[in-house]
Tab-separated table of C-alpha atoms in Angstrom:
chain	number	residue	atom	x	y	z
M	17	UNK	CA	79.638	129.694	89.471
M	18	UNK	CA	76.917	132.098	90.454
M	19	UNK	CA	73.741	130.808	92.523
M	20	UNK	CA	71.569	131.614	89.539
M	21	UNK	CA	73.671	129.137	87.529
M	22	UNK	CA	72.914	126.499	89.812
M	23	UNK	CA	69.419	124.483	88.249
M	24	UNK	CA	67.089	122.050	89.303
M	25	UNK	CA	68.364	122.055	93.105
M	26	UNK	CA	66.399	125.772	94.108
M	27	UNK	CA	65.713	123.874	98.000
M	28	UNK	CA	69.294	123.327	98.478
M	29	UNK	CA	70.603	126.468	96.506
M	30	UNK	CA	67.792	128.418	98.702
M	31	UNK	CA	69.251	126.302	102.328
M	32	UNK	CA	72.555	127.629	101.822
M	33	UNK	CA	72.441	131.132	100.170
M	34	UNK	CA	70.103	132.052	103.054
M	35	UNK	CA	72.608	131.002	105.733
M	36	UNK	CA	75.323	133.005	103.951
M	37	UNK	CA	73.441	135.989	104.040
M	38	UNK	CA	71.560	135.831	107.279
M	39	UNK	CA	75.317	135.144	108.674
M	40	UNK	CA	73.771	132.027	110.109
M	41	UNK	CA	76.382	129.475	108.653
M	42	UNK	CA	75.907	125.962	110.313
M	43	UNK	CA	80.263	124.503	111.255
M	44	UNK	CA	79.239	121.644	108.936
M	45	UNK	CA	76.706	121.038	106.061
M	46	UNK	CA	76.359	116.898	105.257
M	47	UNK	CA	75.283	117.460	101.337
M	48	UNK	CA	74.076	114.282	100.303
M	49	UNK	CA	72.301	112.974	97.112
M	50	UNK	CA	73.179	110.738	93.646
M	51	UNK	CA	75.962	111.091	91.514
M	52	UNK	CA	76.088	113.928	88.981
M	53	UNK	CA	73.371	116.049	90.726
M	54	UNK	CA	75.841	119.278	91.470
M	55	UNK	CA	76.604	118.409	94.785
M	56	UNK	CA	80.450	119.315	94.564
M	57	UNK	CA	79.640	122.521	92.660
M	58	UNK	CA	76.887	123.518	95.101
M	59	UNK	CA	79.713	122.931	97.741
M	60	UNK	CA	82.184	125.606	95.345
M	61	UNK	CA	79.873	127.680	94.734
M	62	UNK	CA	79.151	128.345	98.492
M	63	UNK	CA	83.115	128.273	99.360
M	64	UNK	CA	83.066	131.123	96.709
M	65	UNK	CA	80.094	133.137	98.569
M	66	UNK	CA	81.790	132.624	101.842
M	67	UNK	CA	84.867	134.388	100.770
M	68	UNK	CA	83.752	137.064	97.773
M	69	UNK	CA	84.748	140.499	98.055
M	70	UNK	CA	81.993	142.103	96.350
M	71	UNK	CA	80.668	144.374	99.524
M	72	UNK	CA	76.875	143.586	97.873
M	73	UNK	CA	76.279	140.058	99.951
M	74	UNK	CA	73.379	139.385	97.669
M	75	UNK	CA	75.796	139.600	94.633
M	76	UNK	CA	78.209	136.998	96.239
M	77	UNK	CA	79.831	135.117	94.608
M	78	UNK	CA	80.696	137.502	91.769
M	79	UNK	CA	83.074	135.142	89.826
M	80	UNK	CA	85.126	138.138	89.242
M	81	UNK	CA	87.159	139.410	92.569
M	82	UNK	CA	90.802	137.467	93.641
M	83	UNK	CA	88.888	135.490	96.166
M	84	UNK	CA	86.687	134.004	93.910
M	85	UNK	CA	89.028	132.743	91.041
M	86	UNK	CA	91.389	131.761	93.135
M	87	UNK	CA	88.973	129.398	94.331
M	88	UNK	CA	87.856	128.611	90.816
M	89	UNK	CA	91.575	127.507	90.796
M	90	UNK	CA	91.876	125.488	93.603
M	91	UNK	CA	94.696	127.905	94.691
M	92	UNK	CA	92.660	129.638	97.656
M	93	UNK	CA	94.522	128.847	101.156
M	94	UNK	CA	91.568	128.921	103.203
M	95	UNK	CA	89.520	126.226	100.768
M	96	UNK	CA	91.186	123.283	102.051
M	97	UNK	CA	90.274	119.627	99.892
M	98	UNK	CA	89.958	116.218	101.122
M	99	UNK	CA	89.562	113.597	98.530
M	100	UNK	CA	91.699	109.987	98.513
M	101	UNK	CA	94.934	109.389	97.087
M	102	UNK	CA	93.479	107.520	94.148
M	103	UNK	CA	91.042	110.562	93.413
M	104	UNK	CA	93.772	112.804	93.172
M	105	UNK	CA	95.815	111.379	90.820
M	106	UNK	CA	92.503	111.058	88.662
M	107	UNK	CA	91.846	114.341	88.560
M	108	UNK	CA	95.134	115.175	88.212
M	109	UNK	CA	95.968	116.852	91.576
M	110	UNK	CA	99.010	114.084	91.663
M	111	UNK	CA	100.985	111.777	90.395
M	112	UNK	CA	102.028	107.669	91.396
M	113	UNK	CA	105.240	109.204	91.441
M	114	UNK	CA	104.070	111.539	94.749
M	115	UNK	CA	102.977	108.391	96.521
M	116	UNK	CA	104.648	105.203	97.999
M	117	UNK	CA	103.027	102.053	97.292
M	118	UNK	CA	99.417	101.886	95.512
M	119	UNK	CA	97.267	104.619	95.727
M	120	UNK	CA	94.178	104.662	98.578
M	121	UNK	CA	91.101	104.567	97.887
M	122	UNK	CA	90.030	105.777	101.513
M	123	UNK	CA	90.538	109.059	103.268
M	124	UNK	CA	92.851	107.999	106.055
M	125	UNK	CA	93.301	109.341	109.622
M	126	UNK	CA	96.592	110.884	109.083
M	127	UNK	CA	94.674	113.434	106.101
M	128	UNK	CA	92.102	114.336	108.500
M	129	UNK	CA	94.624	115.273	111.262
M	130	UNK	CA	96.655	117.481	108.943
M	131	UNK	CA	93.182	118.923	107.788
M	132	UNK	CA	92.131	120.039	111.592
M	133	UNK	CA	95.851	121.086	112.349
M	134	UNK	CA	95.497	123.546	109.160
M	135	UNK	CA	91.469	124.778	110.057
M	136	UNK	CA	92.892	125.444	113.313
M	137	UNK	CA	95.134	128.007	112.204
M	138	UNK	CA	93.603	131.752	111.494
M	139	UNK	CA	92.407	132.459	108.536
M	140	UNK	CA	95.242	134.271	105.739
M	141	UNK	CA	92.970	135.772	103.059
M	142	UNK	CA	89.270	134.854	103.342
M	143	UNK	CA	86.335	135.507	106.195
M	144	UNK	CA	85.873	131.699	106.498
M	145	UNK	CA	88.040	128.690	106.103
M	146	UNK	CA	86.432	125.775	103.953
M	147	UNK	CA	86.876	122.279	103.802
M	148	UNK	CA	85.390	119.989	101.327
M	149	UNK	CA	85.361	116.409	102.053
M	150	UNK	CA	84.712	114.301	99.226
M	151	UNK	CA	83.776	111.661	98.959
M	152	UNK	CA	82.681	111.866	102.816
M	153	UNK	CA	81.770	108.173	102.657
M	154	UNK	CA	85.759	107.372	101.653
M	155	UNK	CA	86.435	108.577	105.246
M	156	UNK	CA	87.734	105.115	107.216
M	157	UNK	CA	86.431	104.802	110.482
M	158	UNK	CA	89.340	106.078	112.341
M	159	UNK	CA	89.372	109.396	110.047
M	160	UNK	CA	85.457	109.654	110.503
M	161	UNK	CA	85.973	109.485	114.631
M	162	UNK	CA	89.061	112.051	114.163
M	163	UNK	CA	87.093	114.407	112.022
M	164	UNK	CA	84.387	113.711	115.135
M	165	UNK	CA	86.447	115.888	117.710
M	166	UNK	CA	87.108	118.148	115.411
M	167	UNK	CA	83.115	118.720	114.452
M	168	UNK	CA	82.389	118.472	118.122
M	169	UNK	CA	84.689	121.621	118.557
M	170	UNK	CA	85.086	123.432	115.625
M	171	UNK	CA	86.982	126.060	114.825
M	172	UNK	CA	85.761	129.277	114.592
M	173	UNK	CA	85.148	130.749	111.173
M	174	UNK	CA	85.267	127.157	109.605
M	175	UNK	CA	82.967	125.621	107.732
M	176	UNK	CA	83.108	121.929	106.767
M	177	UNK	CA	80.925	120.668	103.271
M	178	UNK	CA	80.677	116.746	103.403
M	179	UNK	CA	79.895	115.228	100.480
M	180	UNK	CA	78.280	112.064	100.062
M	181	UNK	CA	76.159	109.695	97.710
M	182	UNK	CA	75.949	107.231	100.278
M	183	UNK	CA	75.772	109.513	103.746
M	184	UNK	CA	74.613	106.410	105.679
M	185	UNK	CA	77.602	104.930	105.417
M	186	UNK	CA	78.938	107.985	107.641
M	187	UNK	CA	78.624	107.588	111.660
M	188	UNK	CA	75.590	108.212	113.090
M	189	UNK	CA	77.537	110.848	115.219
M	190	UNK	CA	79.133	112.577	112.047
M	191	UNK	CA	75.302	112.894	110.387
M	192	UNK	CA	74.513	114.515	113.611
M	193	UNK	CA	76.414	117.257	113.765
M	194	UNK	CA	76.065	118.020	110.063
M	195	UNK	CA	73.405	120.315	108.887
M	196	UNK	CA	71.725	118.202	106.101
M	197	UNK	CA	71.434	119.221	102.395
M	198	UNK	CA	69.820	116.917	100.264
M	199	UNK	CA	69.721	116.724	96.455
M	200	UNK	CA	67.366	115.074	94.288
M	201	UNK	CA	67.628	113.853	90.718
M	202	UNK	CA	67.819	116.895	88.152
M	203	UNK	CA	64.250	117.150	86.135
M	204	UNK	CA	64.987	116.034	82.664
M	205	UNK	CA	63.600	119.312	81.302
M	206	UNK	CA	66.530	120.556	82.529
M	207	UNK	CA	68.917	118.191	81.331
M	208	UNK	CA	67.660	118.569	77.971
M	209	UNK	CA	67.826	122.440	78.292
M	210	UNK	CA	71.708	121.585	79.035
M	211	UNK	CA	72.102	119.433	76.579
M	212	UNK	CA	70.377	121.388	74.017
M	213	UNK	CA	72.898	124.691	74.947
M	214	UNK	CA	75.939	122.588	74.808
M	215	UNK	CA	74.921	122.276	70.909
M	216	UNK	CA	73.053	119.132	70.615
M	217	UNK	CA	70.315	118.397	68.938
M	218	UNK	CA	66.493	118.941	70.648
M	219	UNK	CA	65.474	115.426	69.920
M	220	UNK	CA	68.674	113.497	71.264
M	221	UNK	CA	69.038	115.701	73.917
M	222	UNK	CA	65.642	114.470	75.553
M	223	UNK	CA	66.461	111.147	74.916
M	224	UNK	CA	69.784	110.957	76.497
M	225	UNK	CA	68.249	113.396	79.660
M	226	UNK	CA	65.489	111.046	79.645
M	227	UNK	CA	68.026	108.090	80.224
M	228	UNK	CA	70.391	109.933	83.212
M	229	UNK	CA	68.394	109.372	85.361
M	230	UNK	CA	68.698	113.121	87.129
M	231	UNK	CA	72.350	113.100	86.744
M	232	UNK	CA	74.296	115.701	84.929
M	233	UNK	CA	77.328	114.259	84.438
M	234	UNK	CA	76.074	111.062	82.998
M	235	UNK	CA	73.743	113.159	80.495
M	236	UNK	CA	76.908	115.406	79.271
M	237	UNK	CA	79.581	112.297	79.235
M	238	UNK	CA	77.009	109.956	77.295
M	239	UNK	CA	77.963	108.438	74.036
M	240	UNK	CA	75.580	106.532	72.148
M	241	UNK	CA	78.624	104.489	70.205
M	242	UNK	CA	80.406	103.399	73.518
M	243	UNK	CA	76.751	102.041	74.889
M	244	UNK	CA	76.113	99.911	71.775
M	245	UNK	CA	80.108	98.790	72.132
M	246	UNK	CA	79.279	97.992	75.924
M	247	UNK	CA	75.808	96.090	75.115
M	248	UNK	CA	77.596	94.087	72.258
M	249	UNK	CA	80.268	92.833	74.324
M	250	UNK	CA	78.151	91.911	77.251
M	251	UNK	CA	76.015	90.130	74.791
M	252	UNK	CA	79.342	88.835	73.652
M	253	UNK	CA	80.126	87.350	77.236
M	254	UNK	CA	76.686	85.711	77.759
M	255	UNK	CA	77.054	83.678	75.026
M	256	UNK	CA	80.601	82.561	75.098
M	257	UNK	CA	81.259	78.734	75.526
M	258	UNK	CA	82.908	80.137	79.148
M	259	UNK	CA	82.617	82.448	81.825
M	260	UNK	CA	86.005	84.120	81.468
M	261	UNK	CA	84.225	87.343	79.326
M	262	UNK	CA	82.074	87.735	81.609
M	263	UNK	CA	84.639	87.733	84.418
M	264	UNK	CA	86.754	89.624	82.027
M	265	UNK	CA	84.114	92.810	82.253
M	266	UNK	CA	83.571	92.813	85.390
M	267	UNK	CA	87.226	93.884	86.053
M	268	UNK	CA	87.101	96.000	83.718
M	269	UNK	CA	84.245	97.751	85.071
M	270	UNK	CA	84.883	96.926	88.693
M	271	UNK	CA	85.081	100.233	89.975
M	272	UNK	CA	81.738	100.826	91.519
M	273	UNK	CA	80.614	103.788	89.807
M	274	UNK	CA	81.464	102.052	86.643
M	275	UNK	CA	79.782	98.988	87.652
M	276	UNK	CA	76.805	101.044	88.390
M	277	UNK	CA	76.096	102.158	84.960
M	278	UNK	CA	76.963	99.141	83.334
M	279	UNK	CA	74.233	97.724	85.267
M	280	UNK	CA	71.670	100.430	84.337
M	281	UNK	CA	72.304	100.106	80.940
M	282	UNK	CA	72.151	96.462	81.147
M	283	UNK	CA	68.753	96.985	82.708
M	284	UNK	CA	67.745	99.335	79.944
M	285	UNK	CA	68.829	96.881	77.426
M	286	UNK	CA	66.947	94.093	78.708
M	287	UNK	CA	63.586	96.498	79.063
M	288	UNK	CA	64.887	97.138	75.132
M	289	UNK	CA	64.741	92.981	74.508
M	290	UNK	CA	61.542	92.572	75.935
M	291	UNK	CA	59.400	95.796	74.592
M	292	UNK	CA	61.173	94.077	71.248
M	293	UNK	CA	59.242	90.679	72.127
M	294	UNK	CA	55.910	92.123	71.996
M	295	UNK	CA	56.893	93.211	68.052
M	296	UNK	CA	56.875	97.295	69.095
M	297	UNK	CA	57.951	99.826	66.490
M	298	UNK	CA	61.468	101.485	67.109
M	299	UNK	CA	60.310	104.390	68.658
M	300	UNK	CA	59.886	102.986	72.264
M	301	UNK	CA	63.470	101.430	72.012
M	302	UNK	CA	65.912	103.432	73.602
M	303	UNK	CA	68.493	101.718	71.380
M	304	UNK	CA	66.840	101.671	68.635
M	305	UNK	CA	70.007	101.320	66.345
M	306	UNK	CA	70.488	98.166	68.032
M	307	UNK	CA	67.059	96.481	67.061
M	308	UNK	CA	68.191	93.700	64.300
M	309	UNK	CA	70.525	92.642	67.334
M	310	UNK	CA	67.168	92.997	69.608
M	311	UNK	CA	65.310	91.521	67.470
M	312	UNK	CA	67.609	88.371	67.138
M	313	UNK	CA	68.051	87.894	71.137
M	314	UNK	CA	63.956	88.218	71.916
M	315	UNK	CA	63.304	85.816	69.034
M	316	UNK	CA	65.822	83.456	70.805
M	317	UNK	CA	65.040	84.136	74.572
M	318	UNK	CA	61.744	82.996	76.484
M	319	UNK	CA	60.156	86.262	77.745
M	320	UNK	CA	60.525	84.296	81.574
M	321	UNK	CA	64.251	84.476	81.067
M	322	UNK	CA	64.635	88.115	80.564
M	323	UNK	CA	61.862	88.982	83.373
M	324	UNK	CA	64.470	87.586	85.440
M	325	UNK	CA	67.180	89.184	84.030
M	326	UNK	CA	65.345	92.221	84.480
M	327	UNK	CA	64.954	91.558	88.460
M	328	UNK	CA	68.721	90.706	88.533
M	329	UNK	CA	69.473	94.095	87.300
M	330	UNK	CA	67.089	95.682	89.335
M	331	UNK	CA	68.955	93.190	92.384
M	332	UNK	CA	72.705	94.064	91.644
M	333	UNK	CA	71.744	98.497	90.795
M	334	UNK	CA	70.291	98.009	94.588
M	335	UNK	CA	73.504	96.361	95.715
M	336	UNK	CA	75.584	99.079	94.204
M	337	UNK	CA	73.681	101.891	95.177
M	338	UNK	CA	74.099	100.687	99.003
M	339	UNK	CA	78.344	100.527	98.212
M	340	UNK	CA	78.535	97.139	97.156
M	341	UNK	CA	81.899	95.717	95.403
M	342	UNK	CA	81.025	96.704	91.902
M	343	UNK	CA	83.544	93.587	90.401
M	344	UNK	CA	81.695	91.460	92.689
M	345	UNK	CA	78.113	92.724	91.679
M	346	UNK	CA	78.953	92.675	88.175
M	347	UNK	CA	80.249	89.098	87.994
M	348	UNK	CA	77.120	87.899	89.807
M	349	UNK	CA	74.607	90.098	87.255
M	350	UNK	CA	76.841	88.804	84.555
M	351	UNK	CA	77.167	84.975	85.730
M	352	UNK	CA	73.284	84.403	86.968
M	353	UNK	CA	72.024	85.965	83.402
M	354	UNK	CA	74.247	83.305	81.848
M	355	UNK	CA	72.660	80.633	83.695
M	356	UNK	CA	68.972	82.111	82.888
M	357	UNK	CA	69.688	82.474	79.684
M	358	UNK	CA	71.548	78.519	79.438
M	359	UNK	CA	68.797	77.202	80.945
């Protein structure tokens, strides 16, 4: 990916392109910001530039030498990556079969030792060895104080990228040693560009960019069938005779990312029911296919009732966003609006 390719994130594209080319490269970069806003290709992109052969440094990374499609790859033995066990096999990079007993969900001490004893080894192709942490936060607290001695005395020619949606859950010492590059929400203008070059239509693309919320990922891997199949089963669990749908999605969803944009679309849903109380035409929905089912739950539902379903979502998207269990927040979000809306 060239820099140029890189939108709505010119601070942090600016931050480390300069440091590359003024040979002022900080031993470890803390990039930090909410899901889907590039961080992990900002972090490739600069593992790419590090190691380019083009001789222009400007041009770097040219997409086009060994260097940079082996990292492209993932085959480039001085870009060394850090993720858990359960990431790995999600992405592919392993199998159950690799592993003995269940899969972790942290990065352990015994990953981040073998990651320093590689780093501390010279260099075999590229100018300067990499290592992508990710997620940073995944890091147990043992790993994070192992990786500490390591940041304290780095390597030379080594680089570390930490990346991190929740950095504060990283040790105060870690964040202070890291040089920190922070990424905001992407500007919906450019989502919809995105969208819009990927094929879809100008009109749905600025709805769906206006709904992501800055994120990328969430604006390309949106489906407006699988959100009306999520809001009609939640609706489904609310008003069962018991609480075993409702405990039923939240394990389904449990994973916290997951649970996180269940809960923002529950939240958008329940904006949806109450713009739908005060009789407005389908254009301010944001599900507007859904309005006969809309329709039907405002007529029913006392506009107190989904004010506070509205600060419930607004509660458990809070709780999320600061790592909480997302079966746990889900169950309460989905448990509490069955009380408000019992009565």
């Amino acid at each position: 990916m060239r820099w140029e390719s890189i939108i709505g994130q010119d601070r942090a594209v600016k931050q480390l392109r300069s440091a590359l080319e003024r040979d002022h490269v900080h031993h470890a970069y803390l990039l930090a910001g909410p899901a889907g806003t590039g961080k992990e290709l900002i972090a490739r992109t600069f593992a790419q530039a590090a190691n380019c052969e083009d001789a222009n440094v400007a041009a770097r990374p040219c997409e086009k030498c060994e260097h940079c499609r082996a990292i492209e790859r993932g085959n480039f033995p001085d870009v060394q990556l850090v993720m858990p066990q359960s990431e790995l096999i999600g992405r592919g990079f392993a199998s159950k079969a690799d592993l003995e007993g269940a899969p972790s969900k942290e990065i352990r001490v015994d990953e981040i030792r073998a990651l320093s004893k590689r780093l501390s080894l010279a260099a075999l192709r590229g100018r300067r060895k990499i290592a992508l942490v990710l997620p940073a936060d995944a890091m147990n607290e043992r790993a994070q104080n192992t990786l500490l001695k390591t940041l304290e005395e780095p390597p030379s020619a080594t680089t570390f990228l930490l990346i991190s949606e929740n950095p504060d859950a990283l040790l105060p010492t870690i964040r202070s040693r890291c040089a920190r590059v922070q990424l905001g929400p992407i500007p919906e203008r450019f989502l919809a560009g995105r969208l819009v070059r990927d094929g879809v239509a100008p009109a749905e693309a600025s709805e769906r960019a206006a709904r992501a919320q800055g994120s990328f990922s969430r604006a390309l891997e949106e489906k407006q069938g699988g959100r009306h199949e999520l809001l009609q089963d939640v609706e489904k669990a609310l008003a069962a005779s018991d609480e075993r749908p409702s405990l039923d999605l939240a394990e389904i969803f449990g994973e916290r990312g997951a649970a996180l944009e269940v809960a923002l679309e529950v939240q958008a849903w329940t904006r949806d029911l109450l713009v739908a109380q005060t009789g407005a035409p389908d254009e301010v929905l944001e599900l507007r296919d859904l309005r006969p089912l809309a329709d039907e739950i405002a007529g029913r539902t006392a506009p107190p009732v989904l004010l506070g379903q509205a600060a419930l979502c607004a509660e458990v998207i809070e709780a999320l966003e600061q790592n909480g269990n997302g079966r746990l927040q889900l169950e309460r979000l989905f448990l509490k609006a069955r009380e408000l809306r019992n009565g």
